[in-house]
């Protein structure tokens, strides 16, 4: 997490060709432009690149109004930046005394074809490495499992899952030499790798527990092999979670040629997961594990700022936000990280009553994740 008056969360989305990445991104952004979304939330989601935002919104409108899917993108690595800006009525008080005045979500889309096909030459090899380096600042990575491919291999799902995990693993191995400088592991690296079922509407009877159980039954060893490859790349590999978190995603309901964009599953969890999963996990890892100093600094880079915002603490301290984890004190940090149940609902209601809208937004994110677990859409690691 980085600061330039905006606290930035980055996510990386990995999926094979046709797994639904473009549709998911378009559904995510387009839904945030709907009047119902704007009425319900305290903030606007604004694309930092106006052209990118217009194209994503066009994709969404094509699905909503014309039952038209976006065109597939091939061999294109792209990053999309979205600012989460409080509405004008909420803005003045929300950030007074806070160490940041906006949230930003950066979405990295890595081409699925690069996990399925060999390198065609040295130029493409460098391009793949450069594209992967651009997403190394991501806090959360989503590995998409395509529900359509599971249906195509019903009864023999392991055939697809083993192939999927092998493609991810081999793709990462092919990048290894280009990523590691002098063979040294990387401190700034995605540490939370979530297994995500895309097109979940195709499997309406599968909740997140059945999804987890399917992966463990059919591809446990393959996920472990992927975890070991990732551990070879990252400095402080104890602070790494691969295949411990699970989520269901559906960008819309596809019904007899029609596309119902308001029938989404899990897409609204992307922002809360990007903000809250690293916030919760990084603080625990930094305090519970013996990790290299640079790794600890990276883990706590934005945790202090978020803890201050969640708890409503007013801070006006110059300098890097990584220092805030110590400045706010361990009691404030721990209480903010471990908020759950009635306590987080009380803090949300209190923040709303006091018009502390940043704290209200972040506690709302935590509530959304708790509700998603109750609904069988999300399963978070307890480690």
Short mmCIF file of C-alpha atoms in Angstrom, two decimals:
data_model
loop_
_atom_site.label_atom_id
_atom_site.label_comp_id
_atom_site.label_asym_id
_atom_site.label_seq_id
_atom_site.Cartn_x
_atom_site.Cartn_y
_atom_site.Cartn_z
CA UNK A 1 0.00 0.00 0.00
CA UNK A 2 1.40 3.38 -1.01
CA UNK A 3 0.59 6.97 -0.24
CA UNK A 4 0.42 10.08 -2.38
CA UNK A 5 -2.52 11.50 -0.44
CA UNK A 6 -4.30 8.38 -1.66
CA UNK A 7 -4.01 5.04 0.09
CA UNK A 8 -3.61 2.55 -2.71
CA UNK A 9 -4.66 -1.08 -2.78
CA UNK A 10 -3.62 -3.17 -5.77
CA UNK A 11 -5.06 -6.45 -6.98
CA UNK A 12 -3.87 -8.82 -9.69
CA UNK A 13 -6.33 -11.02 -11.56
CA UNK A 14 -5.07 -14.21 -13.19
CA UNK A 15 -7.21 -16.47 -15.32
CA UNK A 16 -6.92 -18.47 -18.50
CA UNK A 17 -8.32 -17.19 -21.77
CA UNK A 18 -12.12 -17.06 -21.62
CA UNK A 19 -12.30 -17.28 -17.83
CA UNK A 20 -14.27 -14.04 -17.62
CA UNK A 21 -11.70 -11.42 -16.57
CA UNK A 22 -12.88 -8.73 -19.01
CA UNK A 23 -16.54 -9.29 -18.19
CA UNK A 24 -15.76 -9.19 -14.48
CA UNK A 25 -13.85 -5.92 -14.72
CA UNK A 26 -16.58 -4.33 -16.86
CA UNK A 27 -19.27 -5.53 -14.45
CA UNK A 28 -17.34 -4.19 -11.46
CA UNK A 29 -16.92 -0.71 -12.89
CA UNK A 30 -20.25 -0.42 -14.69
CA UNK A 31 -22.22 -1.33 -11.58
CA UNK A 32 -20.53 1.50 -9.64
CA UNK A 33 -21.93 3.99 -12.17
CA UNK A 34 -25.55 2.95 -11.64
CA UNK A 35 -27.83 5.39 -9.74
CA UNK A 36 -28.74 2.68 -7.22
CA UNK A 37 -25.08 2.21 -6.32
CA UNK A 38 -24.47 5.93 -5.97
CA UNK A 39 -27.51 6.33 -3.71
CA UNK A 40 -26.45 3.46 -1.45
CA UNK A 41 -22.78 4.34 -0.97
CA UNK A 42 -20.90 7.29 0.50
CA UNK A 43 -18.43 7.44 -2.36
CA UNK A 44 -17.99 7.56 -6.12
CA UNK A 45 -15.77 5.15 -8.04
CA UNK A 46 -13.97 7.13 -10.73
CA UNK A 47 -11.67 5.72 -13.41
CA UNK A 48 -8.41 7.65 -13.34
CA UNK A 49 -8.04 7.10 -17.09
CA UNK A 50 -11.19 8.57 -18.65
CA UNK A 51 -10.83 6.52 -21.83
CA UNK A 52 -10.49 3.24 -19.93
CA UNK A 53 -13.52 4.11 -17.82
CA UNK A 54 -15.61 4.92 -20.89
CA UNK A 55 -14.71 1.62 -22.55
CA UNK A 56 -15.50 -0.40 -19.43
CA UNK A 57 -18.81 1.44 -19.01
CA UNK A 58 -19.61 0.79 -22.69
CA UNK A 59 -18.94 -2.92 -22.14
CA UNK A 60 -21.30 -2.90 -19.18
CA UNK A 61 -24.05 -1.04 -21.05
CA UNK A 62 -23.70 -3.47 -23.94
CA UNK A 63 -24.43 -6.34 -21.54
CA UNK A 64 -27.21 -4.49 -19.75
CA UNK A 65 -29.07 -3.05 -22.73
CA UNK A 66 -28.14 -5.25 -25.70
CA UNK A 67 -27.21 -8.63 -24.17
CA UNK A 68 -23.81 -8.18 -25.81
CA UNK A 69 -20.64 -9.55 -24.25
CA UNK A 70 -17.42 -7.49 -24.40
CA UNK A 71 -14.91 -8.46 -27.03
CA UNK A 72 -12.21 -10.79 -25.80
CA UNK A 73 -8.84 -9.19 -25.15
CA UNK A 74 -5.84 -11.31 -26.09
CA UNK A 75 -2.18 -10.98 -25.17
CA UNK A 76 -2.85 -7.62 -23.54
CA UNK A 77 -1.50 -6.82 -20.09
CA UNK A 78 -3.28 -3.80 -18.66
CA UNK A 79 -3.68 -1.94 -15.39
CA UNK A 80 -6.78 0.01 -14.43
CA UNK A 81 -6.78 2.61 -11.66
CA UNK A 82 -9.95 3.64 -9.83
CA UNK A 83 -10.23 6.38 -7.22
CA UNK A 84 -12.77 5.88 -4.46
CA UNK A 85 -13.82 9.43 -3.63
CA UNK A 86 -16.19 10.43 -0.90
CA UNK A 87 -19.17 12.46 -1.99
CA UNK A 88 -18.82 16.22 -1.53
CA UNK A 89 -21.12 16.29 1.49
CA UNK A 90 -19.04 13.66 3.23
CA UNK A 91 -15.60 14.79 2.19
CA UNK A 92 -14.89 17.77 4.41
CA UNK A 93 -15.05 16.02 7.76
CA UNK A 94 -14.11 12.56 6.62
CA UNK A 95 -10.41 13.20 6.05
CA UNK A 96 -9.73 15.98 8.56
CA UNK A 97 -6.59 14.92 10.40
CA UNK A 98 -6.28 11.67 8.43
CA UNK A 99 -3.00 10.66 6.79
CA UNK A 100 -4.69 10.19 3.40
CA UNK A 101 -7.59 11.79 1.60
CA UNK A 102 -8.62 9.17 -0.97
CA UNK A 103 -8.59 5.45 -1.56
CA UNK A 104 -7.41 4.03 -4.86
CA UNK A 105 -7.88 0.56 -6.32
CA UNK A 106 -5.46 -0.57 -9.04
CA UNK A 107 -6.55 -3.64 -10.98
CA UNK A 108 -3.84 -5.53 -12.91
CA UNK A 109 -5.09 -7.87 -15.65
CA UNK A 110 -2.49 -10.45 -16.71
CA UNK A 111 -3.11 -12.14 -20.09
CA UNK A 112 -4.43 -15.67 -19.72
CA UNK A 113 -2.75 -16.74 -22.95
CA UNK A 114 0.65 -16.23 -21.33
CA UNK A 115 -0.11 -19.05 -18.92
CA UNK A 116 -1.26 -21.35 -21.73
CA UNK A 117 1.26 -20.79 -24.51
CA UNK A 118 5.03 -20.82 -24.76
CA UNK A 119 7.14 -17.75 -25.41
CA UNK A 120 7.55 -16.91 -29.10
CA UNK A 121 10.83 -15.03 -28.72
CA UNK A 122 13.10 -12.96 -26.48
CA UNK A 123 11.06 -9.78 -26.97
CA UNK A 124 7.87 -11.45 -25.78
CA UNK A 125 9.74 -13.03 -22.86
CA UNK A 126 10.85 -9.57 -21.69
CA UNK A 127 7.35 -8.21 -22.19
CA UNK A 128 5.92 -10.94 -19.96
CA UNK A 129 8.46 -10.24 -17.24
CA UNK A 130 7.84 -6.49 -17.40
CA UNK A 131 4.09 -7.04 -17.22
CA UNK A 132 4.46 -9.24 -14.15
CA UNK A 133 6.82 -6.75 -12.48
CA UNK A 134 4.15 -4.07 -12.86
CA UNK A 135 1.83 -6.02 -10.57
CA UNK A 136 4.36 -6.91 -7.88
CA UNK A 137 2.93 -4.19 -5.65
CA UNK A 138 -0.41 -6.00 -5.53
CA UNK A 139 -1.75 -6.84 -2.10
CA UNK A 140 -4.19 -9.51 -3.28
CA UNK A 141 -4.11 -11.84 -6.29
CA UNK A 142 -7.16 -13.70 -7.57
CA UNK A 143 -6.68 -17.02 -9.38
CA UNK A 144 -9.81 -17.64 -11.45
CA UNK A 145 -11.32 -21.11 -11.76
CA UNK A 146 -13.76 -21.17 -14.68
CA UNK A 147 -17.13 -22.71 -13.77
CA UNK A 148 -17.82 -23.49 -17.43
CA UNK A 149 -14.66 -25.59 -17.60
CA UNK A 150 -15.74 -27.42 -14.44
CA UNK A 151 -19.06 -28.21 -16.11
CA UNK A 152 -17.28 -29.37 -19.26
CA UNK A 153 -15.30 -31.80 -17.09
CA UNK A 154 -18.10 -32.84 -14.74
CA UNK A 155 -17.11 -35.96 -12.86
CA UNK A 156 -13.49 -35.50 -13.94
CA UNK A 157 -12.89 -31.98 -12.67
CA UNK A 158 -9.33 -32.90 -11.72
CA UNK A 159 -8.38 -32.94 -15.42
CA UNK A 160 -9.16 -29.25 -15.73
CA UNK A 161 -7.92 -28.24 -12.29
CA UNK A 162 -4.58 -30.02 -12.63
CA UNK A 163 -4.06 -28.40 -16.02
CA UNK A 164 -5.01 -24.97 -14.65
CA UNK A 165 -2.63 -25.20 -11.68
CA UNK A 166 0.16 -26.58 -13.87
CA UNK A 167 -0.25 -23.67 -16.30
CA UNK A 168 -0.06 -21.13 -13.49
CA UNK A 169 2.93 -22.91 -11.96
CA UNK A 170 4.86 -23.29 -15.21
CA UNK A 171 4.07 -19.73 -16.22
CA UNK A 172 5.56 -18.45 -12.97
CA UNK A 173 8.61 -20.69 -13.32
CA UNK A 174 9.23 -19.30 -16.80
CA UNK A 175 9.34 -15.79 -15.29
CA UNK A 176 11.51 -16.65 -12.31
CA UNK A 177 14.95 -15.82 -13.71
CA UNK A 178 13.72 -12.51 -15.07
CA UNK A 179 12.03 -11.52 -11.81
CA UNK A 180 14.77 -12.34 -9.31
CA UNK A 181 17.75 -10.01 -9.28
CA UNK A 182 20.88 -12.02 -8.49
CA UNK A 183 18.59 -14.85 -7.46
CA UNK A 184 17.29 -12.95 -4.42
CA UNK A 185 13.61 -13.36 -3.43
CA UNK A 186 11.31 -10.34 -3.75
CA UNK A 187 10.08 -8.43 -0.68
CA UNK A 188 7.37 -6.47 -2.53
CA UNK A 189 5.18 -9.29 -3.82
CA UNK A 190 1.49 -10.34 -3.72
CA UNK A 191 1.10 -12.38 -0.53
CA UNK A 192 -2.60 -13.26 -0.51
CA UNK A 193 -3.60 -15.54 -3.41
CA UNK A 194 -7.35 -16.13 -3.42
CA UNK A 195 -8.97 -19.00 -5.30
CA UNK A 196 -11.98 -17.50 -7.09
CA UNK A 197 -14.74 -19.33 -8.94
CA UNK A 198 -15.68 -17.22 -11.97
CA UNK A 199 -19.08 -17.57 -13.71
CA UNK A 200 -20.47 -18.93 -10.42
CA UNK A 201 -24.02 -18.48 -11.74
CA UNK A 202 -23.44 -21.62 -13.85
CA UNK A 203 -23.14 -23.68 -10.65
CA UNK A 204 -26.00 -22.35 -8.51
CA UNK A 205 -25.79 -25.21 -5.99
CA UNK A 206 -22.10 -24.62 -5.24
CA UNK A 207 -21.42 -22.44 -2.22
CA UNK A 208 -17.92 -21.40 -1.20
CA UNK A 209 -17.47 -24.44 1.07
CA UNK A 210 -18.25 -26.86 -1.75
CA UNK A 211 -15.89 -24.91 -3.99
CA UNK A 212 -13.11 -25.20 -1.42
CA UNK A 213 -13.79 -28.89 -0.92
CA UNK A 214 -13.74 -29.53 -4.67
CA UNK A 215 -10.33 -27.90 -5.03
CA UNK A 216 -8.89 -29.74 -2.05
CA UNK A 217 -10.29 -33.11 -3.16
CA UNK A 218 -9.34 -32.79 -6.83
CA UNK A 219 -6.23 -30.57 -6.83
CA UNK A 220 -4.73 -30.42 -3.33
CA UNK A 221 -1.23 -31.49 -4.42
CA UNK A 222 -1.33 -29.16 -7.41
CA UNK A 223 -2.21 -26.16 -5.25
CA UNK A 224 0.60 -27.11 -2.90
CA UNK A 225 3.04 -27.26 -5.82
CA UNK A 226 1.89 -23.79 -6.91
CA UNK A 227 2.37 -22.54 -3.35
CA UNK A 228 5.95 -23.85 -3.32
CA UNK A 229 6.78 -22.06 -6.58
CA UNK A 230 5.42 -18.79 -5.20
CA UNK A 231 7.39 -19.32 -1.99
CA UNK A 232 10.58 -19.51 -4.06
CA UNK A 233 9.88 -16.01 -5.41
CA UNK A 234 8.97 -14.16 -2.22
CA UNK A 235 11.17 -12.96 0.62
CA UNK A 236 9.70 -13.95 3.98
CA UNK A 237 7.67 -16.79 2.48
CA UNK A 238 6.08 -17.60 5.85
CA UNK A 239 3.99 -14.49 5.23
CA UNK A 240 2.29 -16.00 2.21
CA UNK A 241 -1.25 -17.32 1.81
CA UNK A 242 -2.01 -19.43 -1.27
CA UNK A 243 -5.28 -21.34 -1.57
CA UNK A 244 -6.42 -20.44 1.94
CA UNK A 245 -9.08 -17.91 0.88
CA UNK A 246 -11.96 -18.70 -1.46
CA UNK A 247 -14.63 -16.57 -3.13
CA UNK A 248 -17.42 -16.91 -5.69
CA UNK A 249 -17.72 -14.39 -8.54
CA UNK A 250 -20.45 -13.96 -11.13
CA UNK A 251 -20.50 -10.84 -13.28
CA UNK A 252 -24.16 -11.30 -14.25
CA UNK A 253 -26.79 -13.98 -14.71
CA UNK A 254 -26.81 -15.35 -18.25
CA UNK A 255 -30.27 -16.67 -19.00
CA UNK A 256 -31.40 -17.89 -22.44
CA UNK A 257 -29.38 -15.31 -24.30
CA UNK A 258 -30.26 -12.54 -21.83
CA UNK A 259 -27.76 -10.91 -19.48
CA UNK A 260 -29.05 -9.72 -16.10
CA UNK A 261 -26.27 -7.46 -14.85
CA UNK A 262 -28.05 -6.81 -11.55
CA UNK A 263 -27.74 -10.50 -10.63
CA UNK A 264 -24.10 -10.40 -9.61
CA UNK A 265 -22.32 -12.57 -7.08
CA UNK A 266 -19.29 -11.39 -5.15
CA UNK A 267 -18.28 -8.55 -7.49
CA UNK A 268 -19.08 -5.96 -4.80
CA UNK A 269 -16.58 -7.73 -2.52
CA UNK A 270 -13.57 -6.80 -4.65
CA UNK A 271 -13.10 -3.37 -3.06
CA UNK A 272 -13.59 -4.61 0.52
CA UNK A 273 -11.27 -7.57 -0.07
CA UNK A 274 -8.58 -5.33 -1.56
CA UNK A 275 -8.70 -3.03 1.47
CA UNK A 276 -9.46 -5.34 4.37
CA UNK A 277 -7.71 -8.67 3.66
CA UNK A 278 -4.19 -7.16 3.61
CA UNK A 279 -5.10 -4.92 6.54
CA UNK A 280 -6.10 -7.91 8.68
CA UNK A 281 -3.50 -10.38 7.49
CA UNK A 282 -0.39 -8.21 7.23
CA UNK A 283 -0.61 -6.93 10.79
CA UNK A 284 -0.95 -10.46 12.18
CA UNK A 285 1.96 -11.76 10.11
CA UNK A 286 4.24 -8.87 11.02
CA UNK A 287 3.73 -9.42 14.74
CA UNK A 288 3.57 -13.22 14.83
CA UNK A 289 6.49 -14.15 12.56
CA UNK A 290 10.23 -13.59 12.45
CA UNK A 291 10.49 -11.80 9.13
CA UNK A 292 13.17 -9.69 7.40
CA UNK A 293 12.90 -6.01 8.31
CA UNK A 294 12.13 -4.91 4.75
CA UNK A 295 9.29 -7.44 4.59
CA UNK A 296 7.82 -6.12 7.85
CA UNK A 297 8.01 -2.56 6.54
CA UNK A 298 6.16 -3.59 3.38
CA UNK A 299 3.53 -5.50 5.34
CA UNK A 300 2.84 -2.57 7.65
CA UNK A 301 3.07 0.08 4.94
CA UNK A 302 -0.62 0.96 4.97
CA UNK A 303 -1.86 -0.94 8.02
CA UNK A 304 -1.29 1.92 10.45
CA UNK A 305 -3.11 4.41 8.25
CA UNK A 306 -6.08 2.10 7.82
CA UNK A 307 -6.18 1.30 11.54
CA UNK A 308 -6.28 5.00 12.32
CA UNK A 309 -9.06 5.55 9.78
CA UNK A 310 -11.13 2.54 10.92
CA UNK A 311 -10.88 3.57 14.56
CA UNK A 312 -11.59 7.22 13.82
CA UNK A 313 -8.21 8.37 15.14
CA UNK A 314 -7.19 11.80 13.91
CA UNK A 315 -3.55 11.92 12.88
CA UNK A 316 -1.60 14.62 11.14
CA UNK A 317 1.92 13.23 11.03
CA UNK A 318 4.29 13.92 8.14
CA UNK A 319 6.47 11.24 6.64
CA UNK A 320 5.94 7.69 5.39
CA UNK A 321 2.70 6.04 6.48
CA UNK A 322 4.61 2.86 7.30
CA UNK A 323 5.64 4.59 10.54
CA UNK A 324 2.00 4.94 11.59
CA UNK A 325 1.79 1.29 12.66
CA UNK A 326 4.08 2.19 15.55
CA UNK A 327 2.83 5.73 16.14
CA UNK A 328 -0.79 4.77 16.74
CA UNK A 329 0.17 2.06 19.22
CA UNK A 330 -0.40 -1.70 19.29
CA UNK A 331 -3.72 -1.49 21.16
CA UNK A 332 -5.33 0.70 18.49
CA UNK A 333 -3.85 -1.46 15.74
CA UNK A 334 -5.01 -4.75 17.26
CA UNK A 335 -8.49 -3.50 18.09
CA UNK A 336 -8.98 -2.19 14.55
CA UNK A 337 -7.65 -5.34 12.89
CA UNK A 338 -9.72 -7.69 15.05
CA UNK A 339 -13.03 -5.82 14.77
CA UNK A 340 -15.92 -8.18 14.10
CA UNK A 341 -19.57 -8.84 14.79
CA UNK A 342 -21.49 -6.43 17.01
CA UNK A 343 -18.41 -4.31 17.68
CA UNK A 344 -17.82 -3.44 14.03
CA UNK A 345 -21.55 -2.69 13.61
CA UNK A 346 -21.42 -0.39 16.63
CA UNK A 347 -18.38 1.41 15.27
CA UNK A 348 -20.06 1.78 11.88
CA UNK A 349 -23.20 3.25 13.44
CA UNK A 350 -21.10 5.54 15.64
CA UNK A 351 -19.04 6.72 12.67
CA UNK A 352 -22.19 7.46 10.69
CA UNK A 353 -23.71 9.38 13.60
CA UNK A 354 -20.52 11.45 13.96
CA UNK A 355 -20.30 11.86 10.18
CA UNK A 356 -16.85 10.26 10.15
CA UNK A 357 -17.47 8.86 6.72
CA UNK A 358 -14.07 7.35 6.06
CA UNK A 359 -14.35 5.20 9.18
CA UNK A 360 -17.93 4.41 8.18
CA UNK A 361 -16.84 3.25 4.72
CA UNK A 362 -14.04 1.02 6.03
CA UNK A 363 -16.15 -0.53 8.79
CA UNK A 364 -18.83 -1.10 6.15
CA UNK A 365 -16.23 -3.00 4.13
CA UNK A 366 -15.55 -5.24 7.12
CA UNK A 367 -19.28 -5.81 7.59
CA UNK A 368 -19.66 -6.71 3.92
CA UNK A 369 -16.98 -9.39 4.21
CA UNK A 370 -18.56 -10.81 7.38
CA UNK A 371 -21.94 -10.96 5.63
CA UNK A 372 -20.42 -12.63 2.57
CA UNK A 373 -19.07 -15.38 4.80
CA UNK A 374 -22.50 -15.88 6.32
CA UNK A 375 -23.97 -16.06 2.82
CA UNK A 376 -21.52 -18.75 1.68
CA UNK A 377 -19.84 -16.51 -0.91
CA UNK A 378 -16.51 -15.88 0.85
CA UNK A 379 -14.26 -18.00 3.04
CA UNK A 380 -11.31 -16.25 4.69
CA UNK A 381 -8.21 -17.84 6.12
CA UNK A 382 -7.97 -17.63 9.91
CA UNK A 383 -4.18 -17.79 9.88
#
